[in-house]
Amino acid sequence: MKIKTLALIGCLLAPIAGRASWFPNSPLQPTLDALLAAHPQRAWQELLLAVGQSNIDSLHWQPIKNEIMAQTSCGQELMSNPPHLPATLSLAIISRSGLSSLGYQIKFSAEQASLMQNFTLYNPQGKQLLEGKLLPNSGYQEWETDDLLAKPQAGLYQLEIGTNRYPLLIADNDTENWLARKGTRNPQLITHLPETVTHCSPPALSWQWFDQGYNQIGLKRPIDLKKVTQSKTDTETNTLIPSPPSNKASYLSASASIFEYQSGVKIEYIHRVAIPFSAKP
């Protein structure tokens, strides 16, 4: 990491600075000091503390979070205390745009649970969002919220499993703009994909088919960006809508996703957009 990078991040903190210094005197100064000293794990703890205790706009802390992710193999080195998780855990923040509406959802999933334990997910205000019970030897398990009209707030969430708590810093990644549909009779897919954080995987794009009951048909199909043309406005347009895999297909959606790790938990950000098509009789 270069000092120049931290200096640029420090400039973002000017609106919340109390006085001029190498880094502005703000709640985020200990985080930046730890990064400058090449201690990303300590910087992460300082960042969690700052966001949890102070009302800081995500505009200020998200670039710092990305820099920490870049220095910790996309968060895989940010282990929890206690380090052992009772299962392979994932938390997905999902946005969906339909033909005329935009909605949100949060999904929590677990695989290979080793113990029977209760879990609860809390938002930054301490409101309970999800609760359930991890069951051992049950394979894949998932829980999801009802459709949310408002975007999940950026900030410090808490995942409580048994007697342990795992802080999860959820960002505002502007997922609603990643994918958009243009036209209805001959729809095109427009993408505005986020910049890939160093040492994280690039955004993954895929098609998904569903039947009349919204049950997924077959596997996801990757969207081949080689078949996407680049426009003058730096957006990408895919004009090739795939053929349905079955005559039971009634709905098609495109999705884009990125992921990172925090405390061993996989954090996913996903956007899905409905693509109209005419089903063949």
Tab-separated table of C-alpha atoms in Angstrom:
chain	number	residue	atom	x	y	z
A	1	MET	CA	0.000	0.000	0.000
A	2	LYS	CA	1.299	3.431	-0.852
A	3	ILE	CA	1.218	6.447	1.451
A	4	LYS	CA	-0.390	8.305	-1.442
A	5	THR	CA	-3.425	6.032	-1.179
A	6	LEU	CA	-3.884	6.809	2.490
A	7	ALA	CA	-3.379	10.489	1.867
A	8	LEU	CA	-6.198	10.445	-0.672
A	9	ILE	CA	-8.422	8.603	1.794
A	10	GLY	CA	-7.497	11.152	4.432
A	11	CYS	CA	-8.751	13.931	2.155
A	12	LEU	CA	-12.183	12.303	2.188
A	13	LEU	CA	-12.319	12.843	5.932
A	14	ALA	CA	-11.877	16.607	5.714
A	15	PRO	CA	-15.609	17.330	6.223
A	16	ILE	CA	-15.541	15.528	9.591
A	17	ALA	CA	-12.146	16.754	10.709
A	18	GLY	CA	-11.737	18.843	13.813
A	19	ARG	CA	-8.301	20.198	12.914
A	20	ALA	CA	-5.597	19.676	10.326
A	21	SER	CA	-3.035	16.903	10.834
A	22	TRP	CA	-1.358	14.126	8.854
A	23	PHE	CA	-4.756	12.464	9.056
A	24	PRO	CA	-7.702	14.595	10.174
A	25	ASN	CA	-8.580	14.354	13.838
A	26	SER	CA	-11.700	12.236	13.399
A	27	PRO	CA	-13.038	8.926	14.756
A	28	LEU	CA	-11.327	7.248	11.792
A	29	GLN	CA	-7.833	8.549	12.591
A	30	PRO	CA	-6.788	5.428	14.617
A	31	THR	CA	-7.856	3.259	11.659
A	32	LEU	CA	-5.725	5.248	9.229
A	33	ASP	CA	-2.777	5.297	11.632
A	34	ALA	CA	-2.934	1.494	11.865
A	35	LEU	CA	-3.019	1.202	8.073
A	36	LEU	CA	-0.028	3.500	7.750
A	37	ALA	CA	1.813	1.271	10.231
A	38	ALA	CA	0.974	-1.769	8.035
A	39	HIS	CA	-1.354	-3.360	10.606
A	40	PRO	CA	-4.551	-4.051	8.615
A	41	GLN	CA	-6.030	-6.391	11.246
A	42	ARG	CA	-5.714	-3.711	13.916
A	43	ALA	CA	-7.050	-1.147	11.442
A	44	TRP	CA	-10.114	-3.360	10.970
A	45	GLN	CA	-10.790	-3.494	14.693
A	46	GLU	CA	-10.404	0.279	14.920
A	47	LEU	CA	-12.790	0.732	11.993
A	48	LEU	CA	-15.432	-1.497	13.581
A	49	LEU	CA	-15.084	0.473	16.803
A	50	ALA	CA	-15.353	3.837	15.043
A	51	VAL	CA	-18.406	2.945	12.951
A	52	GLY	CA	-20.093	1.278	15.918
A	53	GLN	CA	-19.599	4.246	18.241
A	54	SER	CA	-19.869	7.249	15.910
A	55	ASN	CA	-22.367	8.364	13.302
A	56	ILE	CA	-20.058	8.268	10.270
A	57	ASP	CA	-21.389	8.385	6.731
A	58	SER	CA	-20.343	5.322	4.718
A	59	LEU	CA	-18.922	7.715	2.119
A	60	HIS	CA	-16.036	8.266	4.549
A	61	TRP	CA	-15.375	4.739	5.769
A	62	GLN	CA	-16.077	2.631	2.676
A	63	PRO	CA	-12.797	3.527	0.857
A	64	ILE	CA	-10.922	2.611	4.040
A	65	LYS	CA	-12.805	-0.686	4.281
A	66	ASN	CA	-11.861	-1.480	0.680
A	67	GLU	CA	-8.207	-0.754	1.409
A	68	ILE	CA	-8.296	-3.131	4.381
A	69	MET	CA	-9.901	-5.792	2.188
A	70	ALA	CA	-7.117	-5.302	-0.361
A	71	GLN	CA	-4.489	-5.889	2.331
A	72	THR	CA	-6.143	-8.970	3.874
A	73	SER	CA	-6.870	-11.200	0.847
A	74	CYS	CA	-10.399	-9.831	0.475
A	75	GLY	CA	-10.987	-10.188	4.208
A	76	GLN	CA	-9.956	-13.832	4.497
A	77	GLU	CA	-7.296	-12.833	7.029
A	78	LEU	CA	-9.846	-10.977	9.187
A	79	MET	CA	-10.685	-13.838	11.476
A	80	SER	CA	-13.098	-13.672	14.369
A	81	ASN	CA	-12.475	-14.089	18.062
A	82	PRO	CA	-13.298	-16.889	18.783
A	83	PRO	CA	-11.958	-17.906	15.362
A	84	HIS	CA	-13.991	-21.095	14.884
A	85	LEU	CA	-17.383	-20.720	13.237
A	86	PRO	CA	-20.003	-23.425	13.818
A	87	ALA	CA	-20.696	-23.708	10.071
A	88	THR	CA	-19.807	-22.299	6.670
A	89	LEU	CA	-21.794	-19.059	6.789
A	90	SER	CA	-22.921	-16.538	4.167
A	91	LEU	CA	-24.844	-13.285	4.414
A	92	ALA	CA	-26.305	-11.829	1.203
A	93	ILE	CA	-27.582	-8.279	0.727
A	94	ILE	CA	-29.886	-8.474	-2.292
A	95	SER	CA	-31.505	-5.780	-4.415
A	96	ARG	CA	-34.045	-6.610	-7.110
A	97	SER	CA	-35.572	-4.532	-9.869
A	98	GLY	CA	-38.719	-5.857	-11.513
A	99	LEU	CA	-40.810	-4.533	-14.319
A	100	SER	CA	-41.962	-1.558	-12.247
A	101	SER	CA	-40.506	-1.795	-8.746
A	102	LEU	CA	-37.332	-2.086	-6.692
A	103	GLY	CA	-37.055	-4.233	-3.593
A	104	TYR	CA	-34.468	-5.538	-1.154
A	105	GLN	CA	-33.873	-8.651	0.903
A	106	ILE	CA	-31.318	-10.069	3.331
A	107	LYS	CA	-30.509	-13.777	3.257
A	108	PHE	CA	-28.449	-15.811	5.731
A	109	SER	CA	-27.297	-19.334	4.899
A	110	ALA	CA	-25.290	-22.087	6.549
A	111	GLU	CA	-23.686	-25.331	5.452
A	112	GLN	CA	-22.034	-28.122	7.430
A	113	ALA	CA	-23.254	-26.924	10.820
A	114	SER	CA	-21.441	-28.781	13.594
A	115	LEU	CA	-23.662	-27.784	16.529
A	116	MET	CA	-27.293	-26.945	17.181
A	117	GLN	CA	-27.231	-23.238	17.973
A	118	ASN	CA	-29.616	-20.311	17.792
A	119	PHE	CA	-28.622	-17.284	15.738
A	120	THR	CA	-29.881	-13.702	15.454
A	121	LEU	CA	-28.922	-10.943	13.034
A	122	TYR	CA	-29.216	-7.319	14.208
A	123	ASN	CA	-29.083	-4.122	12.150
A	124	PRO	CA	-27.001	-1.072	13.214
A	125	GLN	CA	-29.840	0.155	15.456
A	126	GLY	CA	-30.013	-3.194	17.256
A	127	LYS	CA	-33.265	-4.244	15.570
A	128	GLN	CA	-33.639	-7.965	14.986
A	129	LEU	CA	-33.706	-8.825	11.284
A	130	LEU	CA	-33.431	-12.600	11.225
A	131	GLU	CA	-33.408	-15.417	13.722
A	132	GLY	CA	-33.315	-19.168	13.498
A	133	LYS	CA	-31.556	-22.323	14.591
A	134	LEU	CA	-28.534	-23.966	13.016
A	135	LEU	CA	-29.169	-27.700	12.799
A	136	PRO	CA	-26.240	-30.127	12.551
A	137	ASN	CA	-26.089	-32.626	9.702
A	138	SER	CA	-28.775	-30.738	7.777
A	139	GLY	CA	-26.766	-29.797	4.709
A	140	TYR	CA	-27.691	-26.396	3.298
A	141	GLN	CA	-29.967	-24.153	5.367
A	142	GLU	CA	-31.150	-20.612	4.652
A	143	TRP	CA	-33.293	-17.882	6.136
A	144	GLU	CA	-34.426	-14.653	4.495
A	145	THR	CA	-36.297	-11.519	5.383
A	146	ASP	CA	-39.560	-10.506	3.792
A	147	ASP	CA	-39.237	-8.056	0.925
A	148	LEU	CA	-37.881	-4.732	2.193
A	149	LEU	CA	-39.047	-1.458	0.655
A	150	ALA	CA	-36.028	0.478	1.948
A	151	LYS	CA	-32.405	-0.306	1.198
A	152	PRO	CA	-30.632	-2.023	4.121
A	153	GLN	CA	-28.672	0.639	5.950
A	154	ALA	CA	-24.901	0.720	5.673
A	155	GLY	CA	-23.222	0.257	9.041
A	156	LEU	CA	-22.233	-2.243	11.714
A	157	TYR	CA	-24.460	-5.312	11.920
A	158	GLN	CA	-24.139	-7.987	14.596
A	159	LEU	CA	-24.482	-11.724	14.001
A	160	GLU	CA	-25.102	-13.541	17.280
A	161	ILE	CA	-24.573	-17.309	17.302
A	162	GLY	CA	-25.019	-18.979	20.653
A	163	THR	CA	-23.093	-16.810	23.108
A	164	ASN	CA	-20.741	-15.335	20.489
A	165	ARG	CA	-21.169	-12.140	18.459
A	166	TYR	CA	-19.580	-11.460	15.076
A	167	PRO	CA	-19.514	-7.822	13.869
A	168	LEU	CA	-20.203	-7.404	10.144
A	169	LEU	CA	-19.602	-4.085	8.400
A	170	ILE	CA	-22.146	-3.779	5.587
A	171	ALA	CA	-21.442	-1.170	2.915
A	172	ASP	CA	-23.627	0.720	0.465
A	173	ASN	CA	-22.362	-0.609	-2.863
A	174	ASP	CA	-24.993	1.103	-5.014
A	175	THR	CA	-26.011	-2.321	-6.330
A	176	GLU	CA	-29.169	-0.944	-7.962
A	177	ASN	CA	-27.061	0.562	-10.753
A	178	TRP	CA	-25.048	-2.553	-11.564
A	179	LEU	CA	-27.634	-3.907	-13.992
A	180	ALA	CA	-30.490	-2.320	-15.891
A	181	ARG	CA	-32.892	-3.430	-18.560
A	182	LYS	CA	-33.355	-1.383	-21.715
A	183	GLY	CA	-36.453	-1.985	-23.812
A	184	THR	CA	-39.178	-4.605	-23.480
A	185	ARG	CA	-39.843	-6.149	-26.902
A	186	ASN	CA	-36.134	-6.707	-27.625
A	187	PRO	CA	-34.577	-6.131	-24.204
A	188	GLN	CA	-30.926	-5.363	-23.725
A	189	LEU	CA	-28.911	-5.676	-20.537
A	190	ILE	CA	-26.924	-2.616	-19.469
A	191	THR	CA	-24.148	-3.093	-16.893
A	192	HIS	CA	-22.368	-0.551	-14.682
A	193	LEU	CA	-20.135	-2.917	-12.744
A	194	PRO	CA	-18.184	-1.812	-9.665
A	195	GLU	CA	-14.420	-1.568	-9.679
A	196	THR	CA	-12.854	-4.760	-8.398
A	197	VAL	CA	-11.138	-4.397	-5.016
A	198	THR	CA	-7.562	-5.686	-5.116
A	199	HIS	CA	-7.343	-9.400	-4.185
A	200	CYS	CA	-11.137	-9.803	-4.473
A	201	SER	CA	-12.876	-11.625	-7.310
A	202	PRO	CA	-14.359	-9.508	-10.105
A	203	PRO	CA	-18.151	-9.209	-10.339
A	204	ALA	CA	-19.888	-12.404	-11.429
A	205	LEU	CA	-22.784	-12.151	-13.877
A	206	SER	CA	-25.314	-14.858	-14.628
A	207	TRP	CA	-28.719	-15.666	-16.123
A	208	GLN	CA	-31.356	-17.565	-14.127
A	209	TRP	CA	-34.585	-19.136	-15.404
A	210	PHE	CA	-37.660	-19.722	-13.227
A	211	ASP	CA	-40.960	-21.514	-13.684
A	212	GLN	CA	-44.427	-20.101	-13.011
A	213	GLY	CA	-43.953	-20.660	-9.267
A	214	TYR	CA	-40.573	-18.877	-9.273
A	215	ASN	CA	-38.668	-22.123	-8.774
A	216	GLN	CA	-35.262	-22.034	-10.421
A	217	ILE	CA	-34.902	-24.184	-13.532
A	218	GLY	CA	-31.484	-25.720	-14.046
A	219	LEU	CA	-28.239	-24.056	-13.090
A	220	LYS	CA	-27.194	-20.439	-13.436
A	221	ARG	CA	-25.673	-19.579	-16.798
A	222	PRO	CA	-22.676	-17.229	-16.815
A	223	ILE	CA	-23.097	-14.075	-18.855
A	224	ASP	CA	-20.227	-14.063	-21.320
A	225	LEU	CA	-18.765	-10.568	-21.313
A	226	LYS	CA	-16.956	-11.366	-24.541
A	227	LYS	CA	-20.367	-11.069	-26.177
A	228	VAL	CA	-20.924	-7.658	-24.614
A	229	THR	CA	-20.238	-4.514	-26.611
A	230	GLN	CA	-18.662	-1.456	-25.009
A	231	SER	CA	-20.481	1.831	-25.609
A	232	LYS	CA	-19.073	5.343	-25.640
A	233	THR	CA	-20.453	5.967	-22.158
A	234	ASP	CA	-18.461	3.156	-20.536
A	235	THR	CA	-21.528	0.959	-20.097
A	236	GLU	CA	-21.779	-2.546	-21.430
A	237	THR	CA	-24.766	-3.817	-23.374
A	238	ASN	CA	-25.569	-7.490	-23.838
A	239	THR	CA	-28.040	-8.025	-26.664
A	240	LEU	CA	-28.006	-11.819	-26.552
A	241	ILE	CA	-30.816	-13.111	-24.348
A	242	PRO	CA	-30.361	-16.888	-23.830
A	243	SER	CA	-32.870	-19.474	-24.950
A	244	PRO	CA	-34.957	-21.018	-22.149
A	245	PRO	CA	-33.748	-24.461	-20.985
A	246	SER	CA	-37.296	-25.823	-20.717
A	247	ASN	CA	-40.802	-25.123	-21.914
A	248	LYS	CA	-41.666	-24.643	-18.241
A	249	ALA	CA	-39.599	-21.444	-18.141
A	250	SER	CA	-41.744	-18.420	-17.376
A	251	TYR	CA	-39.327	-15.821	-16.002
A	252	LEU	CA	-35.756	-14.772	-16.685
A	253	SER	CA	-33.480	-12.688	-14.507
A	254	ALA	CA	-29.915	-11.455	-14.760
A	255	SER	CA	-27.761	-11.039	-11.682
A	256	ALA	CA	-24.447	-9.456	-10.722
A	257	SER	CA	-22.638	-10.168	-7.477
A	258	ILE	CA	-19.453	-9.535	-5.540
A	259	PHE	CA	-18.275	-10.997	-2.248
A	260	GLU	CA	-15.766	-10.554	0.562
A	261	TYR	CA	-15.089	-12.143	3.940
A	262	GLN	CA	-15.462	-10.812	7.469
A	263	SER	CA	-14.807	-12.924	10.593
A	264	GLY	CA	-14.867	-15.954	8.314
A	265	VAL	CA	-18.387	-15.104	7.083
A	266	LYS	CA	-18.864	-14.668	3.328
A	267	ILE	CA	-20.580	-11.324	2.641
A	268	GLU	CA	-22.306	-11.102	-0.744
A	269	TYR	CA	-23.826	-8.115	-2.515
A	270	ILE	CA	-26.238	-9.123	-5.277
A	271	HIS	CA	-28.447	-7.286	-7.735
A	272	ARG	CA	-31.061	-9.039	-9.870
A	273	VAL	CA	-33.084	-7.561	-12.697
A	274	ALA	CA	-36.117	-9.148	-14.347
A	275	ILE	CA	-35.844	-9.602	-18.126
A	276	PRO	CA	-39.140	-9.906	-20.024
A	277	PHE	CA	-39.381	-12.523	-22.749
A	278	SER	CA	-42.097	-14.204	-24.740
A	279	ALA	CA	-42.516	-17.833	-23.775
A	280	LYS	CA	-43.105	-20.137	-26.712
A	281	PRO	CA	-46.313	-22.194	-26.600
